[in-house]
Amino acid sequence: MSILPQLAFVLILGVAGFILAKRIQFLRRNILLGKAETRNDQPENRWKAMLLVALGQQKMFKRLVPAFLHGLIYVGFLVINLEILEFVLDGILGTHRLFAPVLGGLYTVAINVFEFLAVAVLVSCVAFLVRRNVMKVERFTKPELKGWAALDANLILVIEIILMFAILTMNATDQILASRGDAHYLVLGPLFFSSFLQPLFEGFSTGALVAIERFAWWFHIAGILAFAVYVTYSKHLHIFLAFPNTWYSNLKPKGEMVNMPEVTQEVNMMLGIPVENPSAPPAEIGRFGAKDINDLSWVNVLNAYSCTECGRCTSECPANITGKKLSPRKIMMDVRDRAEEVGKSLDTGGPGLADGKSLLGDYISKEEINACTSCNACVEACPINIDPLSIILQMRRYVAMEESGTPAQWNAMFQNMETSFSPWKFSPSDRFNWADKLKEEEIK
Amino acid sequence: MSTYQVPTMAEMAANSQTPEVLFWVGCAGSFDDRYKAVTQAFVKILTKVGVSFAVLGPEEACTGDPARRAGNEFLFQMQAVANIQVMNGYEVKKVVTACPHCFNTIKNEYPALGGNYEVIHHSEFLQQLINEGKVALQGGGEFKGKKITFHDSCYLGRANEVYEAPREVIKALDVELVEMKRCRTKGLCCGAGGAQMFKEPEAGKKDINIERTEEALATGAQAIAVGCPFCLTMMTDGIKNKNKEAEVQVYDLAEMIAKDMGI
């Protein structure tokens, strides 16, 4: 028997592995363009968040229909990929269905389970294509999903459908060949789902069937490897990044804004409060708030790469619902697109962050961030705990503190607070007047 | 017959007294004509129940919440640090407030600046009083049997996961609590959070408070209960916009309890 297919297989595996490693390095570097932040506290709660939210899909169940369909694809992905191990070993060793003799009757059961899941994935992907392209579910028709984002989503679904067909075709032809007594193929127990495809192939010659079976086998394994590479260019990265993303969730109350200690020192000095280490040189303050991705935390950039653009955030955003430009999903897509742009520039010897562009201004407008009510609906809605609000608030800090560019009405509010300690223009001496009437009222 | 007393921390300290709880009134509770009624109602309840409380009176200043959300961290911290100095000076341990924004800021954001207190929202405080039997509700009055819907405030709900306390308070009034389609974790903002209270909204097809008011009206409720001064303003404006002010009222929880108590 020729060793050529084995060599070809090892070569494909090696090339895919090499490209993947390069891509992972690229993504890791891009994510770490964000500022350092340590988020390792409460490890037990972090594992719990990861188990419940990523592995357990807890937050998906806020919407039952997509949760069910997504659940089928998710379980299918996890379980069918177990078969990859056999594929890889068969490919390297030149064997066929290596595990069949070892597992005996269990092997048939396993393959039937895989086939069931393959059909379930197939049906779910078709349903998702219908939701996007026929039913036009509103959150999939927003402006930020035009072009590549829409194509990317459809490509993923179509690729998954084709890969599932490859499994079923492979099993159907494989079993016809086995029943014809071809020594290379093993007769398994009845395979429920692929048996429906068998009538399509029964008229074929043995040679043609071997060709189809081999093609389906190669197509499936090469397809999976190609898909793995494709995922690194796609919103589909969530299948891996959802796990670290939920581990690094914000575990504080959602209403809490992160303190800026560099400001506290200055405020204490202005108010005449003793400062620890007053003679120490002031800590180097790069920039107040965030103008570009390197001002954000690396967790914000990880969030952006983990986003699969489902748009649950945007569909719950009060500003977006009422027609404002703000879309939390677009904020996440913009952060990722800017990180990609800077990363590519750096890799080609370009200026990287110093390209004269920035996240705020070239990607995200002030009109968008000003429309946010900080209501946390987007944060609550995200199935993998992405926090668009954190990014919006950091950009507002930049606009207020570095540019003094907040809307005039906010500047007026600032002024009121500075002069009368209230956002409204009332005299501080009138603050306690509300009690006057009460002090004259008799207790009933 | 005696009249209501509203002791300040300064007066109490002068008499070497320490109240059990500081009632943080907030700017809306101090200056907003509509919300002053809520402040007064809450003081009446505290008095009637015999809770030892005091206010800061003229020594109180904005927590800084809207400045922080609008991006002005300097101004926020100036406000916060000054407030913390005052509260720590009086050795405040426990704070109750009728404003979810003040509640969130003092509870979650003052600790990083040296202000550590037990902070509770008045909905939780009222629930405790009801549970302890300290508030004797008549179970009748003008709300009996009426349909009432509760509007979740973002800074009480999602921000701090207080969903049930206000509902328990409403249910204690022997009313029919009806929920809006978007409630609890999915509650829709009134449109005023994140310093939006202090500027016109960006261009869009609708104002957020109108969207929320429509949802509240769709429940058929005769009253909308809220636990936040900004929500109260936004929902009241929404009801006016829909010309429904004769049919549907907007109340704060404390007002409803005080009314039921006949005070």
PDB file of N, CA and C in Angstrom, chain A residues 253-257 259-260 263-264 271 273 321-324 367 370-377 380 396-397 400-401 406 409-410 414 417-418 421 423 426 431-432 434 438-439 441-444, chain B residues 1-4 8 27 30-31 40 43-44 48 55 60 62 68-73 75 77 79 81 85 104 108-109 113 154-155 158-159 189 193-196 198-200 202 204-206 208:
ATOM      1  N   PRO A 253     -20.019  44.434  41.325  1.00  0.00           N
ATOM      2  CA  PRO A 253     -21.377  44.866  40.969  1.00  0.00           C
ATOM      3  C   PRO A 253     -21.331  45.645  39.651  1.00  0.00           C
ATOM      4  N   LYS A 254     -22.313  45.407  38.794  1.00  0.00           N
ATOM      5  CA  LYS A 254     -22.268  46.025  37.465  1.00  0.00           C
ATOM      6  C   LYS A 254     -22.285  47.551  37.524  1.00  0.00           C
ATOM      7  N   GLY A 255     -22.835  48.093  38.608  1.00  0.00           N
ATOM      8  CA  GLY A 255     -22.938  49.549  38.684  1.00  0.00           C
ATOM      9  C   GLY A 255     -21.632  50.238  39.042  1.00  0.00           C
ATOM     10  N   GLU A 256     -20.655  49.469  39.473  1.00  0.00           N
ATOM     11  CA  GLU A 256     -19.413  50.090  39.968  1.00  0.00           C
ATOM     12  C   GLU A 256     -18.488  50.482  38.822  1.00  0.00           C
ATOM     13  N   MET A 257     -18.110  51.764  38.791  1.00  0.00           N
ATOM     14  CA  MET A 257     -17.110  52.189  37.808  1.00  0.00           C
ATOM     15  C   MET A 257     -15.735  52.071  38.431  1.00  0.00           C
ATOM     16  N   ASN A 259     -12.197  52.785  39.730  1.00  0.00           N
ATOM     17  CA  ASN A 259     -11.607  54.023  40.246  1.00  0.00           C
ATOM     18  C   ASN A 259     -10.347  54.388  39.472  1.00  0.00           C
ATOM     19  N   MET A 260     -10.027  55.703  39.456  1.00  0.00           N
ATOM     20  CA  MET A 260      -8.773  56.151  38.849  1.00  0.00           C
ATOM     21  C   MET A 260      -7.869  56.673  39.969  1.00  0.00           C
ATOM     22  N   VAL A 263      -5.992  59.962  39.888  1.00  0.00           N
ATOM     23  CA  VAL A 263      -6.755  61.189  40.131  1.00  0.00           C
ATOM     24  C   VAL A 263      -6.904  61.413  41.637  1.00  0.00           C
ATOM     25  N   THR A 264      -7.067  60.312  42.367  1.00  0.00           N
ATOM     26  CA  THR A 264      -7.298  60.416  43.805  1.00  0.00           C
ATOM     27  C   THR A 264      -6.167  61.166  44.510  1.00  0.00           C
ATOM     28  N   LEU A 271      -7.566  68.950  48.326  1.00  0.00           N
ATOM     29  CA  LEU A 271      -8.455  69.103  49.467  1.00  0.00           C
ATOM     30  C   LEU A 271      -7.676  69.149  50.787  1.00  0.00           C
ATOM     31  N   ILE A 273      -5.817  66.863  52.112  1.00  0.00           N
ATOM     32  CA  ILE A 273      -5.806  65.607  52.860  1.00  0.00           C
ATOM     33  C   ILE A 273      -4.409  65.009  52.759  1.00  0.00           C
ATOM     34  N   ILE A 321     -32.704  50.873  20.616  1.00  0.00           N
ATOM     35  CA  ILE A 321     -34.124  50.584  20.405  1.00  0.00           C
ATOM     36  C   ILE A 321     -34.870  51.837  19.952  1.00  0.00           C
ATOM     37  N   THR A 322     -34.439  52.993  20.479  1.00  0.00           N
ATOM     38  CA  THR A 322     -35.146  54.229  20.147  1.00  0.00           C
ATOM     39  C   THR A 322     -34.465  55.001  19.013  1.00  0.00           C
ATOM     40  N   GLY A 323     -33.636  54.274  18.249  1.00  0.00           N
ATOM     41  CA  GLY A 323     -33.127  54.849  17.009  1.00  0.00           C
ATOM     42  C   GLY A 323     -31.862  55.682  17.098  1.00  0.00           C
ATOM     43  N   LYS A 324     -31.173  55.655  18.257  1.00  0.00           N
ATOM     44  CA  LYS A 324     -29.905  56.373  18.322  1.00  0.00           C
ATOM     45  C   LYS A 324     -28.824  55.564  17.616  1.00  0.00           C
ATOM     46  N   GLU A 367     -21.040  60.874  19.251  1.00  0.00           N
ATOM     47  CA  GLU A 367     -22.501  60.758  19.269  1.00  0.00           C
ATOM     48  C   GLU A 367     -22.919  59.395  19.808  1.00  0.00           C
ATOM     49  N   ASN A 370     -22.036  59.187  23.679  1.00  0.00           N
ATOM     50  CA  ASN A 370     -22.853  60.113  24.476  1.00  0.00           C
ATOM     51  C   ASN A 370     -24.284  59.613  24.664  1.00  0.00           C
ATOM     52  N   ALA A 371     -24.722  58.700  23.792  1.00  0.00           N
ATOM     53  CA  ALA A 371     -26.112  58.242  23.854  1.00  0.00           C
ATOM     54  C   ALA A 371     -26.330  57.156  24.909  1.00  0.00           C
ATOM     55  N   CYS A 372     -25.251  56.680  25.529  1.00  0.00           N
ATOM     56  CA  CYS A 372     -25.366  55.547  26.464  1.00  0.00           C
ATOM     57  C   CYS A 372     -25.960  56.006  27.794  1.00  0.00           C
ATOM     58  N   THR A 373     -26.922  55.215  28.322  1.00  0.00           N
ATOM     59  CA  THR A 373     -27.517  55.547  29.616  1.00  0.00           C
ATOM     60  C   THR A 373     -26.844  54.761  30.752  1.00  0.00           C
ATOM     61  N   SER A 374     -25.801  54.016  30.420  1.00  0.00           N
ATOM     62  CA  SER A 374     -25.058  53.189  31.381  1.00  0.00           C
ATOM     63  C   SER A 374     -25.991  52.243  32.140  1.00  0.00           C
ATOM     64  N   CYS A 375     -27.023  51.749  31.433  1.00  0.00           N
ATOM     65  CA  CYS A 375     -28.055  50.953  32.105  1.00  0.00           C
ATOM     66  C   CYS A 375     -27.657  49.501  32.291  1.00  0.00           C
ATOM     67  N   ASN A 376     -26.540  49.079  31.654  1.00  0.00           N
ATOM     68  CA  ASN A 376     -26.036  47.712  31.806  1.00  0.00           C
ATOM     69  C   ASN A 376     -26.897  46.647  31.124  1.00  0.00           C
ATOM     70  N   ALA A 377     -27.855  47.059  30.294  1.00  0.00           N
ATOM     71  CA  ALA A 377     -28.673  46.051  29.598  1.00  0.00           C
ATOM     72  C   ALA A 377     -27.800  45.228  28.657  1.00  0.00           C
ATOM     73  N   GLU A 380     -25.736  42.722  30.698  1.00  0.00           N
ATOM     74  CA  GLU A 380     -26.612  41.647  31.181  1.00  0.00           C
ATOM     75  C   GLU A 380     -26.992  40.699  30.036  1.00  0.00           C
ATOM     76  N   ARG A 396     -15.595  58.083  27.387  1.00  0.00           N
ATOM     77  CA  ARG A 396     -16.175  59.327  27.904  1.00  0.00           C
ATOM     78  C   ARG A 396     -15.167  60.046  28.800  1.00  0.00           C
ATOM     79  N   ARG A 397     -14.389  59.269  29.558  1.00  0.00           N
ATOM     80  CA  ARG A 397     -13.376  59.890  30.404  1.00  0.00           C
ATOM     81  C   ARG A 397     -12.344  60.621  29.550  1.00  0.00           C
ATOM     82  N   ALA A 400     -13.897  63.879  28.260  1.00  0.00           N
ATOM     83  CA  ALA A 400     -14.086  64.900  29.289  1.00  0.00           C
ATOM     84  C   ALA A 400     -12.754  65.419  29.825  1.00  0.00           C
ATOM     85  N   MET A 401     -11.807  64.518  30.049  1.00  0.00           N
ATOM     86  CA  MET A 401     -10.605  64.924  30.779  1.00  0.00           C
ATOM     87  C   MET A 401      -9.446  65.336  29.885  1.00  0.00           C
ATOM     88  N   THR A 406     -16.997  67.313  26.194  1.00  0.00           N
ATOM     89  CA  THR A 406     -18.330  66.814  26.510  1.00  0.00           C
ATOM     90  C   THR A 406     -19.384  67.792  26.002  1.00  0.00           C
ATOM     91  N   GLN A 409     -24.361  70.803  27.560  1.00  0.00           N
ATOM     92  CA  GLN A 409     -25.251  70.647  28.716  1.00  0.00           C
ATOM     93  C   GLN A 409     -24.570  69.898  29.861  1.00  0.00           C
ATOM     94  N   TRP A 410     -23.679  68.990  29.514  1.00  0.00           N
ATOM     95  CA  TRP A 410     -22.924  68.313  30.576  1.00  0.00           C
ATOM     96  C   TRP A 410     -21.916  69.275  31.210  1.00  0.00           C
ATOM     97  N   PHE A 414     -21.489  70.144  35.046  1.00  0.00           N
ATOM     98  CA  PHE A 414     -20.222  70.132  35.795  1.00  0.00           C
ATOM     99  C   PHE A 414     -20.076  71.446  36.569  1.00  0.00           C
ATOM    100  N   MET A 417     -22.180  71.659  39.585  1.00  0.00           N
ATOM    101  CA  MET A 417     -21.672  70.816  40.662  1.00  0.00           C
ATOM    102  C   MET A 417     -20.471  71.461  41.354  1.00  0.00           C
ATOM    103  N   GLU A 418     -19.646  72.116  40.527  1.00  0.00           N
ATOM    104  CA  GLU A 418     -18.469  72.781  41.105  1.00  0.00           C
ATOM    105  C   GLU A 418     -18.873  73.953  41.996  1.00  0.00           C
ATOM    106  N   PHE A 421     -22.549  72.328  44.229  1.00  0.00           N
ATOM    107  CA  PHE A 421     -22.519  70.948  44.747  1.00  0.00           C
ATOM    108  C   PHE A 421     -23.780  70.160  44.408  1.00  0.00           C
ATOM    109  N   PRO A 423     -26.041  68.904  40.611  1.00  0.00           N
ATOM    110  CA  PRO A 423     -26.036  69.009  39.150  1.00  0.00           C
ATOM    111  C   PRO A 423     -26.975  70.092  38.642  1.00  0.00           C
ATOM    112  N   PHE A 426     -28.944  75.248  41.982  1.00  0.00           N
ATOM    113  CA  PHE A 426     -29.669  75.711  43.164  1.00  0.00           C
ATOM    114  C   PHE A 426     -28.646  76.197  44.173  1.00  0.00           C
ATOM    115  N   ARG A 431     -30.526  73.750  50.277  1.00  0.00           N
ATOM    116  CA  ARG A 431     -30.579  72.299  50.201  1.00  0.00           C
ATOM    117  C   ARG A 431     -31.489  71.671  51.256  1.00  0.00           C
ATOM    118  N   PHE A 432     -31.553  72.300  52.398  1.00  0.00           N
ATOM    119  CA  PHE A 432     -32.310  71.693  53.498  1.00  0.00           C
ATOM    120  C   PHE A 432     -33.721  72.275  53.612  1.00  0.00           C
ATOM    121  N   TRP A 434     -36.345  71.609  52.099  1.00  0.00           N
ATOM    122  CA  TRP A 434     -37.434  70.633  51.995  1.00  0.00           C
ATOM    123  C   TRP A 434     -38.009  70.286  53.367  1.00  0.00           C
ATOM    124  N   LEU A 438     -42.206  70.330  56.675  1.00  0.00           N
ATOM    125  CA  LEU A 438     -42.395  69.152  57.519  1.00  0.00           C
ATOM    126  C   LEU A 438     -42.288  69.506  59.002  1.00  0.00           C
ATOM    127  N   LYS A 439     -41.382  70.427  59.293  1.00  0.00           N
ATOM    128  CA  LYS A 439     -41.138  70.787  60.689  1.00  0.00           C
ATOM    129  C   LYS A 439     -42.335  71.516  61.303  1.00  0.00           C
ATOM    130  N   GLU A 441     -45.465  70.552  60.325  1.00  0.00           N
ATOM    131  CA  GLU A 441     -46.605  69.635  60.210  1.00  0.00           C
ATOM    132  C   GLU A 441     -46.712  68.776  61.465  1.00  0.00           C
ATOM    133  N   GLU A 442     -47.938  68.653  61.950  1.00  0.00           N
ATOM    134  CA  GLU A 442     -48.134  67.836  63.154  1.00  0.00           C
ATOM    135  C   GLU A 442     -48.097  66.351  62.809  1.00  0.00           C
ATOM    136  N   ILE A 443     -47.510  65.580  63.679  1.00  0.00           N
ATOM    137  CA  ILE A 443     -47.437  64.131  63.463  1.00  0.00           C
ATOM    138  C   ILE A 443     -48.815  63.527  63.700  1.00  0.00           C
ATOM    139  N   LYS A 444     -49.276  62.807  62.694  1.00  0.00           N
ATOM    140  CA  LYS A 444     -50.604  62.191  62.829  1.00  0.00           C
ATOM    141  C   LYS A 444     -50.519  60.870  63.577  1.00  0.00           C
TER     142      LYS A 444
ATOM    143  N   MET B   1     -49.737  68.006  70.648  1.00  0.00           N
ATOM    144  CA  MET B   1     -49.261  67.365  69.406  1.00  0.00           C
ATOM    145  C   MET B   1     -47.908  67.954  69.014  1.00  0.00           C
ATOM    146  N   SER B   2     -47.029  67.061  68.614  1.00  0.00           N
ATOM    147  CA  SER B   2     -45.707  67.560  68.213  1.00  0.00           C
ATOM    148  C   SER B   2     -45.596  67.549  66.693  1.00  0.00           C
ATOM    149  N   THR B   3     -44.633  68.262  66.188  1.00  0.00           N
ATOM    150  CA  THR B   3     -44.394  68.306  64.740  1.00  0.00           C
ATOM    151  C   THR B   3     -43.210  67.405  64.394  1.00  0.00           C
ATOM    152  N   TYR B   4     -43.076  67.171  63.079  1.00  0.00           N
ATOM    153  CA  TYR B   4     -41.973  66.303  62.628  1.00  0.00           C
ATOM    154  C   TYR B   4     -40.620  66.951  62.923  1.00  0.00           C
ATOM    155  N   THR B   8     -30.254  67.004  62.074  1.00  0.00           N
ATOM    156  CA  THR B   8     -29.061  66.883  61.230  1.00  0.00           C
ATOM    157  C   THR B   8     -27.971  66.179  62.032  1.00  0.00           C
ATOM    158  N   CYS B  27     -29.610  65.075  45.717  1.00  0.00           N
ATOM    159  CA  CYS B  27     -29.942  66.393  45.149  1.00  0.00           C
ATOM    160  C   CYS B  27     -31.397  66.455  44.706  1.00  0.00           C
ATOM    161  N   SER B  30     -33.642  66.814  47.562  1.00  0.00           N
ATOM    162  CA  SER B  30     -33.521  68.114  48.219  1.00  0.00           C
ATOM    163  C   SER B  30     -34.122  69.243  47.401  1.00  0.00           C
ATOM    164  N   PHE B  31     -33.977  69.156  46.069  1.00  0.00           N
ATOM    165  CA  PHE B  31     -34.330  70.312  45.236  1.00  0.00           C
ATOM    166  C   PHE B  31     -35.508  70.086  44.288  1.00  0.00           C
ATOM    167  N   GLN B  40     -40.069  63.790  52.076  1.00  0.00           N
ATOM    168  CA  GLN B  40     -40.943  64.068  53.225  1.00  0.00           C
ATOM    169  C   GLN B  40     -41.708  62.814  53.643  1.00  0.00           C
ATOM    170  N   VAL B  43     -39.374  60.535  55.535  1.00  0.00           N
ATOM    171  CA  VAL B  43     -39.118  61.031  56.897  1.00  0.00           C
ATOM    172  C   VAL B  43     -40.316  60.732  57.807  1.00  0.00           C
ATOM    173  N   LYS B  44     -41.511  60.895  57.241  1.00  0.00           N
ATOM    174  CA  LYS B  44     -42.710  60.604  58.037  1.00  0.00           C
ATOM    175  C   LYS B  44     -42.729  59.144  58.460  1.00  0.00           C
ATOM    176  N   LYS B  48     -42.664  57.835  62.224  1.00  0.00           N
ATOM    177  CA  LYS B  48     -43.779  57.036  62.716  1.00  0.00           C
ATOM    178  C   LYS B  48     -43.293  55.707  63.304  1.00  0.00           C
ATOM    179  N   VAL B  55     -30.109  63.568  59.002  1.00  0.00           N
ATOM    180  CA  VAL B  55     -29.687  63.900  57.639  1.00  0.00           C
ATOM    181  C   VAL B  55     -28.453  64.791  57.734  1.00  0.00           C
ATOM    182  N   GLU B  60     -24.683  68.117  53.016  1.00  0.00           N
ATOM    183  CA  GLU B  60     -24.683  67.103  51.959  1.00  0.00           C
ATOM    184  C   GLU B  60     -24.332  67.752  50.626  1.00  0.00           C
ATOM    185  N   CYS B  62     -23.736  66.634  46.183  1.00  0.00           N
ATOM    186  CA  CYS B  62     -23.937  65.579  45.173  1.00  0.00           C
ATOM    187  C   CYS B  62     -22.872  64.503  45.329  1.00  0.00           C
ATOM    188  N   ARG B  68     -19.172  61.561  37.121  1.00  0.00           N
ATOM    189  CA  ARG B  68     -18.349  60.390  36.798  1.00  0.00           C
ATOM    190  C   ARG B  68     -18.842  59.728  35.522  1.00  0.00           C
ATOM    191  N   ARG B  69     -20.172  59.545  35.406  1.00  0.00           N
ATOM    192  CA  ARG B  69     -20.715  58.885  34.209  1.00  0.00           C
ATOM    193  C   ARG B  69     -20.532  59.727  32.953  1.00  0.00           C
ATOM    194  N   ALA B  70     -20.430  61.035  33.131  1.00  0.00           N
ATOM    195  CA  ALA B  70     -20.194  61.895  31.962  1.00  0.00           C
ATOM    196  C   ALA B  70     -18.700  62.003  31.660  1.00  0.00           C
ATOM    197  N   GLY B  71     -17.880  61.327  32.471  1.00  0.00           N
ATOM    198  CA  GLY B  71     -16.447  61.263  32.171  1.00  0.00           C
ATOM    199  C   GLY B  71     -15.557  62.127  33.038  1.00  0.00           C
ATOM    200  N   ASN B  72     -16.158  62.985  33.861  1.00  0.00           N
ATOM    201  CA  ASN B  72     -15.347  63.934  34.641  1.00  0.00           C
ATOM    202  C   ASN B  72     -14.938  63.326  35.989  1.00  0.00           C
ATOM    203  N   GLU B  73     -13.874  62.555  35.946  1.00  0.00           N
ATOM    204  CA  GLU B  73     -13.420  61.829  37.132  1.00  0.00           C
ATOM    205  C   GLU B  73     -12.910  62.775  38.224  1.00  0.00           C
ATOM    206  N   LEU B  75     -13.965  65.811  38.969  1.00  0.00           N
ATOM    207  CA  LEU B  75     -15.096  66.402  39.661  1.00  0.00           C
ATOM    208  C   LEU B  75     -15.786  65.369  40.547  1.00  0.00           C
ATOM    209  N   GLN B  77     -14.442  62.791  41.983  1.00  0.00           N
ATOM    210  CA  GLN B  77     -13.643  62.487  43.176  1.00  0.00           C
ATOM    211  C   GLN B  77     -13.605  63.669  44.152  1.00  0.00           C
ATOM    212  N   GLN B  79     -16.094  65.656  44.717  1.00  0.00           N
ATOM    213  CA  GLN B  79     -17.362  65.530  45.439  1.00  0.00           C
ATOM    214  C   GLN B  79     -17.300  64.379  46.434  1.00  0.00           C
ATOM    215  N   VAL B  81     -14.721  62.632  47.741  1.00  0.00           N
ATOM    216  CA  VAL B  81     -13.780  62.714  48.860  1.00  0.00           C
ATOM    217  C   VAL B  81     -14.301  63.704  49.920  1.00  0.00           C
ATOM    218  N   GLN B  85     -15.251  62.715  53.739  1.00  0.00           N
ATOM    219  CA  GLN B  85     -14.681  63.395  54.908  1.00  0.00           C
ATOM    220  C   GLN B  85     -15.775  63.771  55.910  1.00  0.00           C
ATOM    221  N   ASN B 104     -25.849  53.409  44.633  1.00  0.00           N
ATOM    222  CA  ASN B 104     -24.782  52.692  43.931  1.00  0.00           C
ATOM    223  C   ASN B 104     -23.423  53.338  44.175  1.00  0.00           C
ATOM    224  N   ASN B 108     -20.823  51.247  46.224  1.00  0.00           N
ATOM    225  CA  ASN B 108     -19.804  50.551  45.432  1.00  0.00           C
ATOM    226  C   ASN B 108     -18.558  51.362  45.138  1.00  0.00           C
ATOM    227  N   GLU B 109     -18.698  52.680  45.089  1.00  0.00           N
ATOM    228  CA  GLU B 109     -17.569  53.482  44.604  1.00  0.00           C
ATOM    229  C   GLU B 109     -16.869  54.275  45.696  1.00  0.00           C
ATOM    230  N   LEU B 113     -12.345  55.105  47.850  1.00  0.00           N
ATOM    231  CA  LEU B 113     -11.858  56.431  48.236  1.00  0.00           C
ATOM    232  C   LEU B 113     -11.883  56.606  49.756  1.00  0.00           C
ATOM    233  N   CYS B 154     -32.279  50.920  36.663  1.00  0.00           N
ATOM    234  CA  CYS B 154     -31.061  50.189  36.277  1.00  0.00           C
ATOM    235  C   CYS B 154     -30.060  50.103  37.421  1.00  0.00           C
ATOM    236  N   TYR B 155     -29.945  51.209  38.176  1.00  0.00           N
ATOM    237  CA  TYR B 155     -28.912  51.248  39.217  1.00  0.00           C
ATOM    238  C   TYR B 155     -29.328  50.506  40.482  1.00  0.00           C
ATOM    239  N   ARG B 158     -30.176  45.870  37.648  1.00  0.00           N
ATOM    240  CA  ARG B 158     -28.978  45.240  37.071  1.00  0.00           C
ATOM    241  C   ARG B 158     -27.699  45.640  37.785  1.00  0.00           C
ATOM    242  N   ALA B 159     -27.598  46.903  38.165  1.00  0.00           N
ATOM    243  CA  ALA B 159     -26.344  47.375  38.766  1.00  0.00           C
ATOM    244  C   ALA B 159     -26.094  46.743  40.129  1.00  0.00           C
ATOM    245  N   CYS B 189     -34.427  50.748  30.638  1.00  0.00           N
ATOM    246  CA  CYS B 189     -34.041  52.013  31.271  1.00  0.00           C
ATOM    247  C   CYS B 189     -35.083  53.097  30.978  1.00  0.00           C
ATOM    248  N   GLY B 193     -30.339  57.531  33.044  1.00  0.00           N
ATOM    249  CA  GLY B 193     -29.073  57.123  33.679  1.00  0.00           C
ATOM    250  C   GLY B 193     -27.864  57.582  32.886  1.00  0.00           C
ATOM    251  N   GLY B 194     -26.684  57.397  33.497  1.00  0.00           N
ATOM    252  CA  GLY B 194     -25.454  57.744  32.796  1.00  0.00           C
ATOM    253  C   GLY B 194     -25.382  59.211  32.441  1.00  0.00           C
ATOM    254  N   ALA B 195     -25.938  60.064  33.320  1.00  0.00           N
ATOM    255  CA  ALA B 195     -25.926  61.528  33.162  1.00  0.00           C
ATOM    256  C   ALA B 195     -26.846  62.018  32.042  1.00  0.00           C
ATOM    257  N   GLN B 196     -27.649  61.116  31.464  1.00  0.00           N
ATOM    258  CA  GLN B 196     -28.580  61.553  30.412  1.00  0.00           C
ATOM    259  C   GLN B 196     -29.632  62.510  30.960  1.00  0.00           C
ATOM    260  N   PHE B 198     -29.222  65.051  32.388  1.00  0.00           N
ATOM    261  CA  PHE B 198     -28.762  66.440  32.334  1.00  0.00           C
ATOM    262  C   PHE B 198     -28.459  66.934  30.932  1.00  0.00           C
ATOM    263  N   LYS B 199     -28.907  66.191  29.929  1.00  0.00           N
ATOM    264  CA  LYS B 199     -28.773  66.713  28.558  1.00  0.00           C
ATOM    265  C   LYS B 199     -29.886  66.150  27.680  1.00  0.00           C
ATOM    266  N   GLU B 200     -30.061  66.779  26.550  1.00  0.00           N
ATOM    267  CA  GLU B 200     -31.045  66.288  25.586  1.00  0.00           C
ATOM    268  C   GLU B 200     -30.523  64.994  24.981  1.00  0.00           C
ATOM    269  N   GLU B 202     -29.554  62.143  22.163  1.00  0.00           N
ATOM    270  CA  GLU B 202     -29.027  62.199  20.796  1.00  0.00           C
ATOM    271  C   GLU B 202     -30.198  61.973  19.826  1.00  0.00           C
ATOM    272  N   GLY B 204     -32.716  60.451  17.343  1.00  0.00           N
ATOM    273  CA  GLY B 204     -33.230  59.088  17.193  1.00  0.00           C
ATOM    274  C   GLY B 204     -34.660  59.167  16.727  1.00  0.00           C
ATOM    275  N   LYS B 205     -35.354  58.038  16.813  1.00  0.00           N
ATOM    276  CA  LYS B 205     -36.726  58.067  16.323  1.00  0.00           C
ATOM    277  C   LYS B 205     -37.738  58.242  17.455  1.00  0.00           C
ATOM    278  N   LYS B 206     -37.257  58.182  18.702  1.00  0.00           N
ATOM    279  CA  LYS B 206     -38.178  58.200  19.831  1.00  0.00           C
ATOM    280  C   LYS B 206     -37.374  58.522  21.096  1.00  0.00           C
ATOM    281  N   ILE B 208     -36.521  57.591  24.974  1.00  0.00           N
ATOM    282  CA  ILE B 208     -36.547  56.308  25.691  1.00  0.00           C
ATOM    283  C   ILE B 208     -37.707  56.262  26.686  1.00  0.00           C
TER     284      ILE B 208
END
